[in-house]
Coordinates of N, CA and C in Angstrom, one line a residue:
X1 N 29.5 1.5 0.0 CA 28.6 1.0 1.0 C 27.2 1.7 0.8
X2 N 26.1 1.0 0.8 CA 24.8 1.5 0.7 C 24.2 1.9 2.0
X3 N 24.0 3.2 2.3 CA 23.5 3.6 3.5 C 22.0 4.0 3.5
X4 N 21.4 3.9 2.3 CA 20.0 4.2 2.1 C 19.2 3.1 2.8
X5 N 18.2 3.5 3.6 CA 17.3 2.5 4.2 C 16.3 1.9 3.2
X6 N 15.9 0.7 3.4 CA 14.9 0.1 2.5 C 13.6 0.9 2.6
X7 N 12.8 0.9 1.5 CA 11.6 1.6 1.5 C 10.5 0.6 1.0
X8 N 9.3 0.8 1.6 CA 8.1 0.0 1.2 C 7.1 0.8 0.4
X9 N 7.5 2.0 0.1 CA 6.6 2.9 -0.7 C 7.4 3.9 -1.4
X10 N 6.8 4.5 -2.5 CA 7.5 5.5 -3.2 C 6.4 6.5 -3.8
X11 N 6.9 7.7 -4.0 CA 6.0 8.7 -4.6 C 6.6 9.3 -5.8
X12 N 5.8 9.7 -6.7 CA 6.3 10.3 -8.0 C 5.2 11.3 -8.4
X13 N 5.5 12.6 -8.6 CA 4.4 13.6 -9.0 C 3.9 13.3 -10.4
X14 N 4.6 12.5 -11.1 CA 4.1 12.1 -12.5 C 3.4 10.8 -12.6
X15 N 3.2 10.1 -11.4 CA 2.6 8.8 -11.4 C 1.2 8.9 -12.0
X16 N 0.8 7.9 -12.7 CA -0.6 7.8 -13.2 C -1.3 6.5 -12.6
X17 N -0.5 5.7 -11.9 CA -1.1 4.5 -11.3 C -0.2 4.1 -10.1
X18 N -0.7 3.3 -9.2 CA 0.0 2.8 -8.1 C 0.4 1.3 -8.4
X19 N 1.7 1.0 -8.2 CA 2.1 -0.4 -8.4 C 2.1 -1.0 -7.1
X20 N 1.4 -2.1 -6.9 CA 1.3 -2.9 -5.7 C 2.1 -4.2 -6.0
X21 N 3.3 -4.3 -5.3 CA 4.1 -5.5 -5.4 C 3.7 -6.5 -4.3
X22 N 3.1 -7.6 -4.7 CA 2.6 -8.6 -3.8 C 3.7 -9.6 -3.5
X23 N 4.6 -9.8 -4.5 CA 5.7 -10.7 -4.4 C 6.6 -10.4 -5.6
X24 N 7.8 -11.1 -5.7 CA 8.7 -10.9 -6.8 C 8.0 -11.4 -8.1
X25 N 7.0 -12.3 -8.0 CA 6.4 -12.8 -9.2 C 5.0 -12.1 -9.5
X26 N 4.5 -11.3 -8.6 CA 3.1 -10.8 -8.8 C 3.1 -9.3 -8.4
X27 N 2.6 -8.5 -9.3 CA 2.3 -7.1 -9.0 C 1.1 -6.7 -9.7
X28 N 0.6 -5.5 -9.4 CA -0.7 -5.0 -9.9 C -0.6 -3.5 -10.0
X29 N -1.0 -3.0 -11.2 CA -1.1 -1.5 -11.4 C -2.5 -1.1 -11.3
X30 N -2.8 -0.1 -10.4 CA -4.1 0.4 -10.2 C -4.1 1.9 -10.6
X31 N -4.8 2.3 -11.6 CA -4.8 3.7 -12.1 C -5.5 4.6 -11.2
X32 N -5.0 5.9 -11.0 CA -5.6 6.9 -10.2 C -7.0 7.2 -10.6
X33 N -7.3 7.1 -11.9 CA -8.7 7.5 -12.3 C -9.8 6.5 -11.8
X34 N -9.3 5.4 -11.3 CA -10.3 4.4 -10.7 C -10.3 4.4 -9.2
X35 N -9.6 5.4 -8.6 CA -9.5 5.5 -7.1 C -10.8 6.1 -6.6
X36 N -11.4 5.5 -5.6 CA -12.7 6.0 -5.1 C -12.5 6.7 -3.7
X37 N -11.8 6.0 -2.8 CA -11.6 6.7 -1.5 C -10.5 5.9 -0.7
X38 N -10.1 6.5 0.4 CA -9.2 5.9 1.4 C -9.7 6.1 2.8
X39 N -9.3 5.2 3.6 CA -9.7 5.2 5.0 C -8.6 4.8 5.9
X40 N -8.2 5.6 6.9 CA -7.1 5.3 7.8 C -7.6 5.1 9.2
X41 N -7.2 4.0 9.8 CA -7.7 3.7 11.2 C -6.4 3.3 12.0
X42 N -6.4 3.7 13.3 CA -5.3 3.3 14.2 C -5.9 2.3 15.1
X43 N -5.1 1.2 15.4 CA -5.4 0.2 16.3 C -4.2 0.0 17.2
X44 N -4.1 0.7 18.3 CA -2.9 0.6 19.1 C -1.8 1.3 18.4
X45 N -0.6 0.6 18.3 CA 0.5 1.2 17.5 C 0.4 1.0 16.0
X46 N -0.4 0.1 15.6 CA -0.5 -0.2 14.2 C -1.6 0.6 13.6
X47 N -1.5 0.8 12.3 CA -2.5 1.5 11.5 C -3.0 0.6 10.3
X48 N -4.2 0.8 9.9 CA -4.8 0.1 8.8 C -5.2 1.2 7.8
X49 N -4.7 1.1 6.5 CA -5.1 2.0 5.5 C -5.8 1.2 4.4
X50 N -7.0 1.6 4.1 CA -7.8 1.0 3.1 C -7.9 1.9 1.9
X51 N -7.5 1.4 0.7 CA -7.6 2.1 -0.5 C -8.6 1.4 -1.4
X52 N -9.6 2.1 -1.8 CA -10.7 1.4 -2.7 C -10.6 2.0 -4.1
X53 N -10.6 1.1 -5.0 CA -10.6 1.4 -6.4 C -11.8 0.8 -7.1
X54 N -12.1 1.1 -8.3 CA -13.3 0.6 -9.0 C -13.2 -1.0 -9.1
X55 N -12.1 -1.5 -9.2 CA -11.9 -3.0 -9.4 C -11.3 -3.7 -8.3
X56 N -10.6 -3.0 -7.4 CA -9.9 -3.7 -6.3 C -9.9 -2.9 -5.0
X57 N -9.8 -3.6 -3.9 CA -9.6 -3.0 -2.6 C -8.3 -3.4 -2.0
X58 N -7.5 -2.5 -1.6 CA -6.2 -2.7 -1.0 C -6.2 -2.4 0.5
X59 N -5.9 -3.4 1.3 CA -5.8 -3.2 2.7 C -4.4 -3.3 3.1
X60 N -3.9 -2.3 3.8 CA -2.5 -2.2 4.2 C -2.4 -2.1 5.8
X61 N -1.6 -2.9 6.3 CA -1.4 -2.9 7.8 C 0.1 -2.5 8.0
X62 N 0.3 -1.5 8.9 CA 1.7 -1.1 9.2 C 1.7 0.0 10.2
X63 N 2.8 0.8 10.1 CA 3.0 1.9 11.0 C 3.3 3.2 10.2
X64 N 2.9 4.3 10.8 CA 3.2 5.6 10.1 C 2.7 5.7 8.7
X65 N 1.5 5.3 8.5 CA 0.9 5.2 7.1 C 0.3 6.5 6.7
X66 N 0.3 7.5 7.5 CA -0.3 8.8 7.1 C 0.4 9.4 5.8
X67 N 1.7 9.2 5.8 CA 2.4 9.7 4.6 C 2.0 9.1 3.3
X68 N 1.7 7.8 3.4 CA 1.2 7.0 2.2 C -0.2 7.5 1.9
X69 N -1.0 7.8 2.9 CA -2.4 8.3 2.6 C -2.3 9.7 1.9
X70 N -1.4 10.5 2.4 CA -1.2 11.9 1.8 C -0.7 11.8 0.4
X71 N 0.2 10.9 0.1 CA 0.7 10.7 -1.3 C -0.4 10.2 -2.2
X72 N -1.3 9.4 -1.7 CA -2.4 8.9 -2.5 C -3.4 10.1 -2.7
X73 N -3.6 10.9 -1.7 CA -4.5 12.1 -1.8 C -4.0 13.0 -2.9
X74 N -2.7 13.1 -3.1 CA -2.1 14.0 -4.1 C -1.9 13.3 -5.4
X75 N -2.3 12.1 -5.5 CA -2.1 11.2 -6.7 C -0.7 11.1 -7.1
X76 N 0.2 10.9 -6.1 CA 1.6 10.8 -6.2 C 2.2 9.5 -5.8
X77 N 1.3 8.6 -5.2 CA 1.8 7.3 -4.7 C 2.1 6.5 -5.9
X78 N 3.3 5.9 -6.0 CA 3.7 5.1 -7.2 C 4.0 3.7 -6.8
X79 N 4.3 3.4 -5.6 CA 4.7 2.0 -5.2 C 4.3 1.6 -3.8
X80 N 3.8 0.4 -3.6 CA 3.5 -0.2 -2.3 C 4.1 -1.6 -2.3
X81 N 4.8 -1.9 -1.3 CA 5.3 -3.3 -1.1 C 5.6 -3.5 0.4
X82 N 5.7 -4.8 0.8 CA 6.1 -5.1 2.1 C 7.6 -5.2 2.3
X83 N 8.1 -5.2 3.5 CA 9.5 -5.4 3.7 C 9.7 -6.7 4.5
X84 N 10.7 -7.4 4.2 CA 11.1 -8.6 5.0 C 11.4 -8.2 6.4
X85 N 11.1 -9.1 7.4 CA 11.3 -8.8 8.8 C 12.7 -8.2 9.1
X86 N 13.7 -8.7 8.5 CA 15.1 -8.2 8.8 C 15.3 -6.7 8.3
X87 N 14.5 -6.3 7.3 CA 14.6 -5.0 6.7 C 13.9 -4.0 7.6
X88 N 12.8 -4.4 8.3 CA 12.0 -3.5 9.0 C 12.8 -2.7 10.1
X89 N 13.8 -3.4 10.7 CA 14.5 -2.8 11.8 C 15.4 -1.6 11.2
X90 N 15.6 -1.6 9.9 CA 16.5 -0.5 9.3 C 15.7 0.7 9.0
X91 N 14.4 0.7 9.2 CA 13.6 1.9 8.9 C 13.6 2.8 10.1
X92 N 13.9 4.1 9.8 CA 14.0 5.1 10.9 C 12.6 5.3 11.6
X93 N 12.5 5.6 12.8 CA 11.2 5.9 13.5 C 10.5 7.0 12.8
X94 N 9.2 6.8 12.7 CA 8.4 7.8 12.0 C 8.2 7.6 10.5
X95 N 9.0 6.7 9.9 CA 8.8 6.4 8.5 C 7.9 5.3 8.3
X96 N 7.1 5.3 7.2 CA 6.1 4.2 7.0 C 6.8 2.9 6.9
X97 N 6.1 1.9 7.5 CA 6.5 0.5 7.4 C 5.3 -0.3 7.1
X98 N 5.3 -1.0 6.0 CA 4.1 -1.8 5.6 C 4.4 -3.3 6.0
X99 N 3.5 -3.8 6.8 CA 3.7 -5.2 7.3 C 3.0 -6.2 6.4
X100 N 1.7 -5.8 6.0 CA 1.0 -6.7 5.1 C 0.2 -5.9 4.1
X101 N 0.0 -6.5 3.0 CA -0.9 -5.9 1.9 C -1.9 -7.0 1.5
X102 N -3.1 -6.7 1.6 CA -4.2 -7.7 1.1 C -4.9 -7.0 0.0
X103 N -5.0 -7.6 -1.2 CA -5.7 -7.0 -2.4 C -6.9 -8.0 -2.7
X104 N -8.0 -7.4 -2.7 CA -9.2 -8.1 -3.0 C -9.9 -7.6 -4.3
X105 N -10.3 -8.4 -5.2 CA -11.0 -8.0 -6.4 C -12.4 -7.7 -6.1
X106 N -12.9 -6.5 -6.5 CA -14.2 -6.1 -6.3 C -15.0 -6.4 -7.5
X107 N -15.9 -7.4 -7.4 CA -16.8 -7.7 -8.6 C -18.0 -8.5 -8.0
X108 N -19.1 -7.9 -8.1 CA -20.3 -8.5 -7.6 C -20.8 -9.7 -8.4
X109 N -20.4 -9.9 -9.6 CA -20.9 -10.9 -10.4 C -20.0 -12.2 -10.4
X110 N -18.8 -12.1 -9.9 CA -17.9 -13.2 -9.8 C -17.5 -13.4 -8.4
X111 N -16.9 -14.6 -8.1 CA -16.3 -14.9 -6.8 C -15.2 -13.9 -6.5
X112 N -15.0 -13.4 -5.3 CA -14.0 -12.5 -4.9 C -12.6 -13.2 -4.9
X113 N -11.6 -12.6 -5.5 CA -10.3 -13.1 -5.5 C -9.4 -12.3 -4.5
X114 N -8.4 -13.0 -3.9 CA -7.6 -12.3 -2.9 C -6.2 -12.7 -3.0
X115 N -5.3 -11.7 -2.9 CA -3.8 -11.9 -2.9 C -3.3 -11.2 -1.7
X116 N -2.3 -11.9 -1.0 CA -1.7 -11.4 0.2 C -0.2 -11.2 0.1
X117 N 0.3 -10.2 0.6 CA 1.8 -10.0 0.7 C 2.2 -9.6 2.1
X118 N 3.3 -10.2 2.6 CA 3.8 -9.9 3.9 C 3.4 -10.9 4.9
X119 N 3.9 -10.8 6.1 CA 3.7 -11.7 7.2 C 2.6 -11.2 8.1
X120 N 1.7 -12.0 8.6 CA 0.7 -11.6 9.5 C 1.2 -11.5 10.9

C-alpha cells in the first residue's frame, strides 16, 4: 500500500533547472542561470508566487508556497506541477499545494505565448 502523499513540487540540491509540468504532454525546463527574481504575495488563504526567468514568467497560485520560494532561492527546486482536485485533499496541512501554473513567454519582439496548468 502506498502511503506517500502526492507532491506538486520537488527539490534536488544537484538541480540545474526547474521542470514545469503543464500537462502529461507538455513540460518546460528553465535553467537556474536564467532566473531573475521571485515575488510571493498572499491574498487571503491563497498565495501567488511569481518566478521570472530571462525567457519565461511562471505564475503559481496555491497554498503554503514559501517552501517552494525557499527551494528556488537555494537553486534546489527541480519540479513544479499541479495536483488533480481529488489529490489535493491528501496533502497534509502546511505542505505546498499548487492549484494553477501559468507560463508566459517573455519576448518583446514577438507575440506573447501562454500555457496554463490546473483548474482556476
